Coordinates of C-alpha atoms and ligand atoms in Angstrom, one line a residue:
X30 CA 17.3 -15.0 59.7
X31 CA 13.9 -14.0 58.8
X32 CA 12.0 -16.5 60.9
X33 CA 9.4 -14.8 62.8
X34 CA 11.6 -14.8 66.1
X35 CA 14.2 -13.6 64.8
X36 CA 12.0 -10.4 63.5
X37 CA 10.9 -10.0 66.8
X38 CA 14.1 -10.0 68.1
X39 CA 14.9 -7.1 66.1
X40 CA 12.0 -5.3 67.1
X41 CA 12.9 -5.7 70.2
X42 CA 16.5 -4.3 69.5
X43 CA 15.1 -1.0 67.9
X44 CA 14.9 2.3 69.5
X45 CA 12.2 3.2 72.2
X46 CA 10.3 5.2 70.1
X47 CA 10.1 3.4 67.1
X48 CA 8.5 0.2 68.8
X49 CA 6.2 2.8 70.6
X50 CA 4.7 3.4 66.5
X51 CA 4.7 -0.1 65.9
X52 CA 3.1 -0.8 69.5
X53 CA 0.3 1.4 68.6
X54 CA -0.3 1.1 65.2
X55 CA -0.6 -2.9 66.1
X56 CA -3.5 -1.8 68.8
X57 CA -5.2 0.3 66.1
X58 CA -5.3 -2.2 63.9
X59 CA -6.4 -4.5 66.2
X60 CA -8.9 -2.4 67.4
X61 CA -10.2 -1.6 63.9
X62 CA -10.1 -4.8 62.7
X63 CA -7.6 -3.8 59.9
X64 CA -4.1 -6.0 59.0
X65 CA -1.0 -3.9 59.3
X66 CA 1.8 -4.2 57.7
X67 CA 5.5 -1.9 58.0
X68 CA 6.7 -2.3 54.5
X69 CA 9.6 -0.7 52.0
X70 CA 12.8 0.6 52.8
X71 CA 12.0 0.0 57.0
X72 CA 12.0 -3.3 56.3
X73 CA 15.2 -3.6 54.2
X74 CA 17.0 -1.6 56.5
X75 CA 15.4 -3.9 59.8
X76 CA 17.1 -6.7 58.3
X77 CA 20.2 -5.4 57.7
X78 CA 20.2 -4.0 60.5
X79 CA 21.0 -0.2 60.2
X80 CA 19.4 2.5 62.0
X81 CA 16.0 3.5 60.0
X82 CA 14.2 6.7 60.7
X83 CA 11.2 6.2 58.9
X84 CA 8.0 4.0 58.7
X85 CA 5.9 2.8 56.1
X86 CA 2.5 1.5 56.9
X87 CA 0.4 -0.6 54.4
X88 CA -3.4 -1.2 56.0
X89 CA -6.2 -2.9 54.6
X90 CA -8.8 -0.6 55.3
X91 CA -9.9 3.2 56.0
X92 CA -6.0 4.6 55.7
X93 CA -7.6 7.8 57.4
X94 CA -9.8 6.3 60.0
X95 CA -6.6 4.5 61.0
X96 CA -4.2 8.0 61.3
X97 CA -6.5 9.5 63.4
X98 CA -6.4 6.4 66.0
X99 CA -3.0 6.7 65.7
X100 CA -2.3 10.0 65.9
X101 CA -4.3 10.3 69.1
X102 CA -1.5 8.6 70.7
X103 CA 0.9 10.9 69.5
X104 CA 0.0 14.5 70.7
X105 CA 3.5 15.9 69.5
X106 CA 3.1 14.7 66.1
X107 CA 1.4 16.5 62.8
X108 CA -1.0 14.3 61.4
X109 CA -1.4 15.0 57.3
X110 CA -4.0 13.8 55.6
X111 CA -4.2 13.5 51.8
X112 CA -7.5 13.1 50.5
X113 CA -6.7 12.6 47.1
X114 CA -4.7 9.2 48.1
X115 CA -6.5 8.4 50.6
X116 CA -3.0 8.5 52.6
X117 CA -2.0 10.1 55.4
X118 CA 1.3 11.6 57.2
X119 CA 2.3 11.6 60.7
X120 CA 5.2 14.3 61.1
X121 CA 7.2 14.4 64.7
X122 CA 9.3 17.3 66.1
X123 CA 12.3 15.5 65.1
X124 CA 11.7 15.1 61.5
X125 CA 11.4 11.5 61.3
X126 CA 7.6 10.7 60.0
X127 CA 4.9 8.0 59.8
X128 CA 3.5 7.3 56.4
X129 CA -0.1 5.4 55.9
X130 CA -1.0 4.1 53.1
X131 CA -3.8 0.9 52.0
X132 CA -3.3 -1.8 49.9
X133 CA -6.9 -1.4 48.6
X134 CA -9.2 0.9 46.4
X135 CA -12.1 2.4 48.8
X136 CA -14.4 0.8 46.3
X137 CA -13.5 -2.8 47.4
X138 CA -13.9 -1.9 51.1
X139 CA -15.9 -5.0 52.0
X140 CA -15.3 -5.2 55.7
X141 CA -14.0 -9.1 56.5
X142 CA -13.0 -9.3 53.3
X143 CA -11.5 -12.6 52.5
X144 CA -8.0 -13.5 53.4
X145 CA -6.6 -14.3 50.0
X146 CA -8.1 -11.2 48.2
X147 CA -6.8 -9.1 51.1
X148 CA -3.0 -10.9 50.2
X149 CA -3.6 -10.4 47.2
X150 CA -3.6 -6.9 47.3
X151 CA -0.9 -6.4 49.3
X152 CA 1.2 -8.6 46.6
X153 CA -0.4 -6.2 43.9
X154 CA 1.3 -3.4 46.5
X155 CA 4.7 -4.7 46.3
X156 CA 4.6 -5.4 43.0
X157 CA 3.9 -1.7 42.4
X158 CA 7.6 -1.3 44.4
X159 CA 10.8 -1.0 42.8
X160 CA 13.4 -3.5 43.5
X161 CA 12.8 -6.9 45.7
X162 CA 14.8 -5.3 48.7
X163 CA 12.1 -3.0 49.0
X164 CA 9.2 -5.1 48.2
X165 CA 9.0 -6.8 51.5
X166 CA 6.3 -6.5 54.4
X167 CA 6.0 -7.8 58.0
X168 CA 2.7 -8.0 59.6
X169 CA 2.2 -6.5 62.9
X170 CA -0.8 -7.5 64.4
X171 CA -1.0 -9.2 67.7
X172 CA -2.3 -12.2 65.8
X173 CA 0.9 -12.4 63.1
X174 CA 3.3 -10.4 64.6
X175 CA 6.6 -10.4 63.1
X176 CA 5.5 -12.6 60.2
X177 CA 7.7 -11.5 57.1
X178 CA 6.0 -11.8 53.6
X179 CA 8.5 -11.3 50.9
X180 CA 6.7 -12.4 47.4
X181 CA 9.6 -11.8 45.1
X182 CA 12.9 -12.5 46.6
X183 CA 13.7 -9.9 48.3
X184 CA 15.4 -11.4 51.4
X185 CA 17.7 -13.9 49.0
X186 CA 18.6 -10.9 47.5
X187 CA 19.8 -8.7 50.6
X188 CA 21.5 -12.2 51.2
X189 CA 23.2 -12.1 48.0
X190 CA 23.5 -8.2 47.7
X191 CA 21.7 -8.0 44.9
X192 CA 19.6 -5.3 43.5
X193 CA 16.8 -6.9 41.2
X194 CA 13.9 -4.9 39.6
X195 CA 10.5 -7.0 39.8
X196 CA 9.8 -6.7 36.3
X197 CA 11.4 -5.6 32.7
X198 CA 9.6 -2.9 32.3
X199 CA 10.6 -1.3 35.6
X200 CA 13.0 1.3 34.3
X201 CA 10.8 1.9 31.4
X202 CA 7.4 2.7 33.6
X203 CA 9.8 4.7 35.9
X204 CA 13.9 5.5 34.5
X205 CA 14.3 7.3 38.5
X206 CA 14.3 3.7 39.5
X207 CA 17.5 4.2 37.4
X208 CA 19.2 6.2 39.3
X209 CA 17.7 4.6 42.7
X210 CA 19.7 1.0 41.5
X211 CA 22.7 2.7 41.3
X212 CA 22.3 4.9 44.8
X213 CA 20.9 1.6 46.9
X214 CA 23.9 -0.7 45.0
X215 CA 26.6 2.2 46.6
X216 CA 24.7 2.3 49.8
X217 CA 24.8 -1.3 50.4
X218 CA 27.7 -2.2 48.6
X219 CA 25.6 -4.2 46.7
X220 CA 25.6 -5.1 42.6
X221 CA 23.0 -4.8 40.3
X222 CA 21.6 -8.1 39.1
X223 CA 22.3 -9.2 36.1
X224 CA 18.9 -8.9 34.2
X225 CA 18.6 -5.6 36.2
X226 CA 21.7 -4.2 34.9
X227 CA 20.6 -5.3 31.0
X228 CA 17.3 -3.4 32.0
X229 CA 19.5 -0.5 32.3
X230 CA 21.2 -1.2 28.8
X231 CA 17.7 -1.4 27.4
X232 CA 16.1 1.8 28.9
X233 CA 18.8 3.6 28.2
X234 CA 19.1 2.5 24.4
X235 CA 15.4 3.2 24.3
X236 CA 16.0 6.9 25.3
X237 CA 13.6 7.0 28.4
X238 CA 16.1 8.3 30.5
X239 CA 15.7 11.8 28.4
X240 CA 12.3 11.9 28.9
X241 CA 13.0 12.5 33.2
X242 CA 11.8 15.8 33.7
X243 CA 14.8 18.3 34.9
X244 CA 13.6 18.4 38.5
X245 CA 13.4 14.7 38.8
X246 CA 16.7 13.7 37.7
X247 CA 18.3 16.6 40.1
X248 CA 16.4 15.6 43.1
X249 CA 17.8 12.0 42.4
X250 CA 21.1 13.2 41.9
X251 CA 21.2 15.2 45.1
X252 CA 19.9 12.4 47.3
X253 CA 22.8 10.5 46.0
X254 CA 25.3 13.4 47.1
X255 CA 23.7 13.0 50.3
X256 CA 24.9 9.5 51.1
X257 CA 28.1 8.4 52.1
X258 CA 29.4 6.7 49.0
X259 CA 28.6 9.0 46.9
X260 CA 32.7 8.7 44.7
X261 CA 30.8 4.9 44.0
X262 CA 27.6 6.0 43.0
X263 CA 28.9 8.2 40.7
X264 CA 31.5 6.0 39.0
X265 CA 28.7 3.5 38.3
X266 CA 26.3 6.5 37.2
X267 CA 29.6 7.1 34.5
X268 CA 30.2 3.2 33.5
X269 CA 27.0 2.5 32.8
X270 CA 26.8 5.5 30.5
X271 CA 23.7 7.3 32.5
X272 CA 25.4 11.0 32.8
X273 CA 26.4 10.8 28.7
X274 CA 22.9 10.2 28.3
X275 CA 20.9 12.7 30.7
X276 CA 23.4 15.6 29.4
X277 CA 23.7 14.2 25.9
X278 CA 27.5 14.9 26.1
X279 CA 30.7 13.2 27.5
X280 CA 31.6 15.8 30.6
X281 CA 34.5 15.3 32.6
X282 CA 32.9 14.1 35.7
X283 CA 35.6 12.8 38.1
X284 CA 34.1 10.8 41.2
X285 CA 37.9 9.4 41.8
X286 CA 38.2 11.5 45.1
X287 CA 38.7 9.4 47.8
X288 CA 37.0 12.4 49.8
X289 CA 33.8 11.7 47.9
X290 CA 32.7 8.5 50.1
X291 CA 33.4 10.5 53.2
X292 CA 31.4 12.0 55.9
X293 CA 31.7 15.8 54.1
X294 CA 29.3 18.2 53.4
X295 CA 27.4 16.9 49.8
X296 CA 28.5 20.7 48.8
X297 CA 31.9 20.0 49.0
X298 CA 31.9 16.5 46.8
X299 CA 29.6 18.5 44.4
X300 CA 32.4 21.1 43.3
X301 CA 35.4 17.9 43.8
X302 CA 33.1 16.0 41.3
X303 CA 33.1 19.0 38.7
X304 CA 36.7 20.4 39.1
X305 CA 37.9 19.1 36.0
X306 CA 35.5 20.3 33.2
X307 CA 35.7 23.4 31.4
X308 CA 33.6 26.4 31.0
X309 CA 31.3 24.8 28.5
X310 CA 31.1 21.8 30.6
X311 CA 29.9 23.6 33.4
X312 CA 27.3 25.7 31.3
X313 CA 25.9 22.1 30.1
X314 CA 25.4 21.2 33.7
X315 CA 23.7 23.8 35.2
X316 CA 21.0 24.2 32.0
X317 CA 20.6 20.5 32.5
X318 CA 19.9 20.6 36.0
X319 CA 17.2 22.2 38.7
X320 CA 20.0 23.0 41.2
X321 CA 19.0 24.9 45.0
X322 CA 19.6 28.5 44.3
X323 CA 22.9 28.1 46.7
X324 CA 24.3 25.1 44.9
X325 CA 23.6 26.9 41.6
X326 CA 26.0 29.9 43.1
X327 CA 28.6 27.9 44.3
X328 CA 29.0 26.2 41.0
X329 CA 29.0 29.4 39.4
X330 CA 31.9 31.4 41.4
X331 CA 34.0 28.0 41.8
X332 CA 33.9 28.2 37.9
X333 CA 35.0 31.9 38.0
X334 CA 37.6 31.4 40.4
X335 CA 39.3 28.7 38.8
X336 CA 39.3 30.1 35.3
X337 CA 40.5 33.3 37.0
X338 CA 43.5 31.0 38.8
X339 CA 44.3 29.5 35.5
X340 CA 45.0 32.8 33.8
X341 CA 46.2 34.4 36.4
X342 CA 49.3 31.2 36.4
X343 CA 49.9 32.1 33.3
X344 CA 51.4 35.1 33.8
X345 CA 54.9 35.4 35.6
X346 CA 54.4 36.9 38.9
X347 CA 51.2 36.3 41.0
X348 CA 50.8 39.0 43.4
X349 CA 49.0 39.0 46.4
X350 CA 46.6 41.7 45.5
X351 CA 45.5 39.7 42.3
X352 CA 45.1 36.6 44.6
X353 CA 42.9 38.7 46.6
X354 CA 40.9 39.6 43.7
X355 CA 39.7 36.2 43.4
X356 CA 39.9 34.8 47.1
X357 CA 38.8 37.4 49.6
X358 CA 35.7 36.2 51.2
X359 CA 35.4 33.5 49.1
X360 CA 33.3 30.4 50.6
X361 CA 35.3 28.3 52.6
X362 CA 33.9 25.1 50.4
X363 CA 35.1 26.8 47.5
X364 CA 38.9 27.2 48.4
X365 CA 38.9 23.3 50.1
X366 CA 38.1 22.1 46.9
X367 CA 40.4 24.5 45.2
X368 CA 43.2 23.4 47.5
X369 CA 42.9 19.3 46.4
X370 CA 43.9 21.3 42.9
X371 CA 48.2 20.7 42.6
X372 CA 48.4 23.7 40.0
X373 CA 46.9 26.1 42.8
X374 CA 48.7 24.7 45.7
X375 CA 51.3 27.1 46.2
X376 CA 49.5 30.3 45.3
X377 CA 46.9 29.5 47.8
X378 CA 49.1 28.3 50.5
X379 CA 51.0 31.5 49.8
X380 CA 47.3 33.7 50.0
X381 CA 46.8 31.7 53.0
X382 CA 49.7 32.6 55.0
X383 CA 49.4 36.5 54.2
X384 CA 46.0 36.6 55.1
X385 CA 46.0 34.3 58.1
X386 CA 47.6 38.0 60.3
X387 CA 44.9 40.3 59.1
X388 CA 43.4 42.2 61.6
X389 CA 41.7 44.7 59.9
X390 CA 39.3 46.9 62.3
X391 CA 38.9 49.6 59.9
X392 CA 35.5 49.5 57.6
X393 CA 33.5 52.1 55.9
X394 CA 31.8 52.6 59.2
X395 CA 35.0 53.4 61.1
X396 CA 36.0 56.1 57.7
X397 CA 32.7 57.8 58.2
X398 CA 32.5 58.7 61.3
X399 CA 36.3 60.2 61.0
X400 CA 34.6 62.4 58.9
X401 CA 35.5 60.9 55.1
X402 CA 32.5 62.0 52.9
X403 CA 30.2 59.2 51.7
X404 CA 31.5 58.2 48.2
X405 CA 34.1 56.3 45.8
X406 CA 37.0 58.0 48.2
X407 CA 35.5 55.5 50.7
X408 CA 36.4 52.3 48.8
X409 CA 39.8 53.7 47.5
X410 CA 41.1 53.9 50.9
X411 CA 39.6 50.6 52.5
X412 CA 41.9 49.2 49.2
X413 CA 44.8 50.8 50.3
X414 CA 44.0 49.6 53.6
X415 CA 44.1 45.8 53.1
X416 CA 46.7 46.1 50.4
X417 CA 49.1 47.4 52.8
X418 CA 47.9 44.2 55.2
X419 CA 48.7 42.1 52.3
X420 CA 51.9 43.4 51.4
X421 CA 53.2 43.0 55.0
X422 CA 52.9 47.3 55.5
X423 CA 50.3 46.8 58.4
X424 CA 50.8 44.2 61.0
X425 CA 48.9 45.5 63.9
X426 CA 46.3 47.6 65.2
X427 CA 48.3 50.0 65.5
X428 CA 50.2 49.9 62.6
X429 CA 46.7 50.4 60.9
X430 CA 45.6 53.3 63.5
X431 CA 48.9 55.3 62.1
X432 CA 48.5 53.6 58.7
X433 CA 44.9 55.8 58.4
X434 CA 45.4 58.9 60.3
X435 CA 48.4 59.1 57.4
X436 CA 45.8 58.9 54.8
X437 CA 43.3 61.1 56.6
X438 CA 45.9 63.8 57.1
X439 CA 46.7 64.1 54.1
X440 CA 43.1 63.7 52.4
X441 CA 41.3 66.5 50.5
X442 CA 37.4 65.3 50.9
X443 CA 37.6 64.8 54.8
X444 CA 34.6 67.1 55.8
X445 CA 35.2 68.7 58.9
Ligands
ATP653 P1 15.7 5.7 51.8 O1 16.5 4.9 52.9 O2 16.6 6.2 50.8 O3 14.7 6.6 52.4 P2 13.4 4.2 51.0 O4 13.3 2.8 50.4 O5 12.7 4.4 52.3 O6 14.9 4.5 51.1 P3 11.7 6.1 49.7 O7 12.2 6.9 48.5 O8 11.3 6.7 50.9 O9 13.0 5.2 49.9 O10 10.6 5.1 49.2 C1 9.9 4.3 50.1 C2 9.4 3.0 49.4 O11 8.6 3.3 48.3 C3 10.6 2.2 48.8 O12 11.1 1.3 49.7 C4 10.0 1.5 47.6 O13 9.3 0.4 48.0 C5 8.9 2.5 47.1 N1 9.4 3.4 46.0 C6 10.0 4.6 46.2 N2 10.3 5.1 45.0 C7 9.8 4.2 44.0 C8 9.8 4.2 42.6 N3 10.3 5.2 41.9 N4 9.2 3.1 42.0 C9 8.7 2.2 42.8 N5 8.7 2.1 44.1 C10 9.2 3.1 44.7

């Protein structure tokens, strides 16, 4: 693999619109006189051969002057420019985007610069990269189409399934790249190289890792609940001693769930990960971590529910109506997870089963138009209501029609 051919074969195999890009950015370089070259992750995933979204663009020359040519072509897409960078964004309807960036400082812009200096930036731009599988580029203009240049390794490596950093200060310049070994490892079902995975040793025993600002170790952390294996990801985040770490304390973390390297909402393996810790444990996480305002909830009330379970088995009889104290309207996530938990099982299948029938039409809308006063009376009765559904009083419509004009009959604030 990896011969020129066989790169253009696998153009060739991509989708429509992602040889469209390629097509056009290949005439605007062309036209501009500028190399081209689709580099990083696209090219990793190109050669292996899984479905990639996004491309990376490395020019030698005006990065802007190029987006505009390009974006010209591409009247449904958003075209970013950062002027700061010098780099520039193509968004599309669909999400997917075009990133342009140059191998070169404007100051060096010599048009017709020389061959080897231009190469030599580009190996100065890989360098820059994290680990060999993502250090690769592949020229695309019409004169070297297809040509792969790959300074460090990086196609022995996807051979070998190896993640390698370039250097050994990697994780010391950057400890995210940390966390990005161990997410593109699970991913691939690759290993970390062997000097790669002492680099961890070593930036860890240097303490870098606690320097990572809150938000940057979260966002990490949540793209690797995003992927597939994320049960892998995290058992490797846990041998190699990078969660004692970040949270400076052993937690109970358990990524053992098969469910966790399934196709399931990242929500769901986020509370399955933290079932097994205790309140304190929980409190260390969420100070430690920039969670989404949602995420940051659910955590919260699956903590409350479960401690509120666990006492709750303590005592002899469960009833329904303390079950219901903790469960009604509960997110749907929340009692999934709780149900992979044996010491809830039968309570919940028992919830479960007397809630499944309930049918309950009346709300506080229905009581005040019969005339019930605004007020606490309100809430009483609605109790009493789905209490009696719960205890198997009510099983119908009807049964709850009958059930209220009972109450209402007999009730003292009912305005007339
Ligand atoms: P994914 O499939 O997860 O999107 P990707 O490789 O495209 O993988 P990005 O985070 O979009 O990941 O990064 C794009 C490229 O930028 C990478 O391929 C890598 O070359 C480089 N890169 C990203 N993050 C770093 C980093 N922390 N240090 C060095 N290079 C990085």
């Amino acid at each position: 693999l990896a011969m020129t051919e066989d790169i253009l074969q696998l153009f060739s195999e991509l989708p429509e619109r992602i040889r469209k890009l390629l097509r056009a950015a290949q005439q605007a370089g062309d036209e501009l006189g500028y190399s081209v070259f689709v580099v990083g992750g696209f090219v990793r995933d190109l050669l292996l051969k899984v479905p990639t979204q996004d491309l990376d663009l490395v020019i030698e020359g005006d990065g802007h002057a190029f987006a505009r040519v390009l974006a010209q072509r591409f009247p449904e897409g958003q075209l970013i420019l950062h002027e700061q960078f010098g780099t520039a964004r193509l968004e599309f309807p669909d999400g997917s985007h075009l990133d342009v960036a140059r191998s070169r400082r404007e100051d060096y812009a010599s048009p017709g610069a020389l061959p080897q200096v231009e190469e030599s930036r580009l190996r100065d731009d890989m360098f820059r990269r994290d680990f060999t599988i993502n250090a690769m580029a592949i020229a695309i203009n019409s004169t070297r189409s297809g040509e792969l240049v790959d300074y460090y390794g990086g196609l022995r490596d996807l051979k070998q399934g190896e993640i390698r950093f370039l250097h050994n200060l990697s994780f010391i310049e950057d400890p995210t790249r940390i966390l990005r070994a161990i997410r593109f490892a699970g991913r691939y079902g690759f290993r970390l190289a062997k000097e790669t995975r002492d680099g961890v040793d070593t930036a860890l025993s240097t303490g870098v890792l606690r320097k990572l600002s809150n938000e940057r170790f979260t966002e990490e952390l949540m793209h690797m609940l995003r992927e597939l294996r994320f049960g892998v990801m995290g058992e490797s985040l846990l041998q190699m001693g990078v969660l004692k770490e970040w949270f400076e304390s052993e937690l109970a973390w358990d990524f053992t769930h098969p469910v966790l390297n399934k196709e399931v909402p990242p929500k769901r393996k986020w509370l399955i990960c933290l079932r097994k810790m205790d309140l304190s444990q929980f409190e260390r996480v969420q100070e430690k971590l920039r969670l989404s305002k949602e995420l940051r909830g659910l955590t919260q009330k699956f903590f409350e529910v479960m401690t509120g379970l666990s006492v709750l088995r303590s005592s002899d009889k469960i009833s329904l109506e303390d079950l219901d104290h903790y469960l009604e309207g509960l997110p749907k996530v929340i009692l999934e997870v709780l149900m992979l938990d044996e010491r809830f099982h039968d309570s919940l299948k028992r919830y479960h089963e007397a809630t499944e029938g309930i049918k309950q039409k009346v709300d506080g809308m229905t009581l005040l138009q019969w005339g019930i006063k605004e007020g606490p009376e309100i809430g009483r009765i609605l109790k009493s209501i789905r209490s009696a559904w719960l205890e198997g009083e009510i099983h119908s419509e009807e049964d709850e029609q009958k059930f209220v004009a009972e109450i209402l009959k007999n009730n003292p604030t009912k305005s007339t």
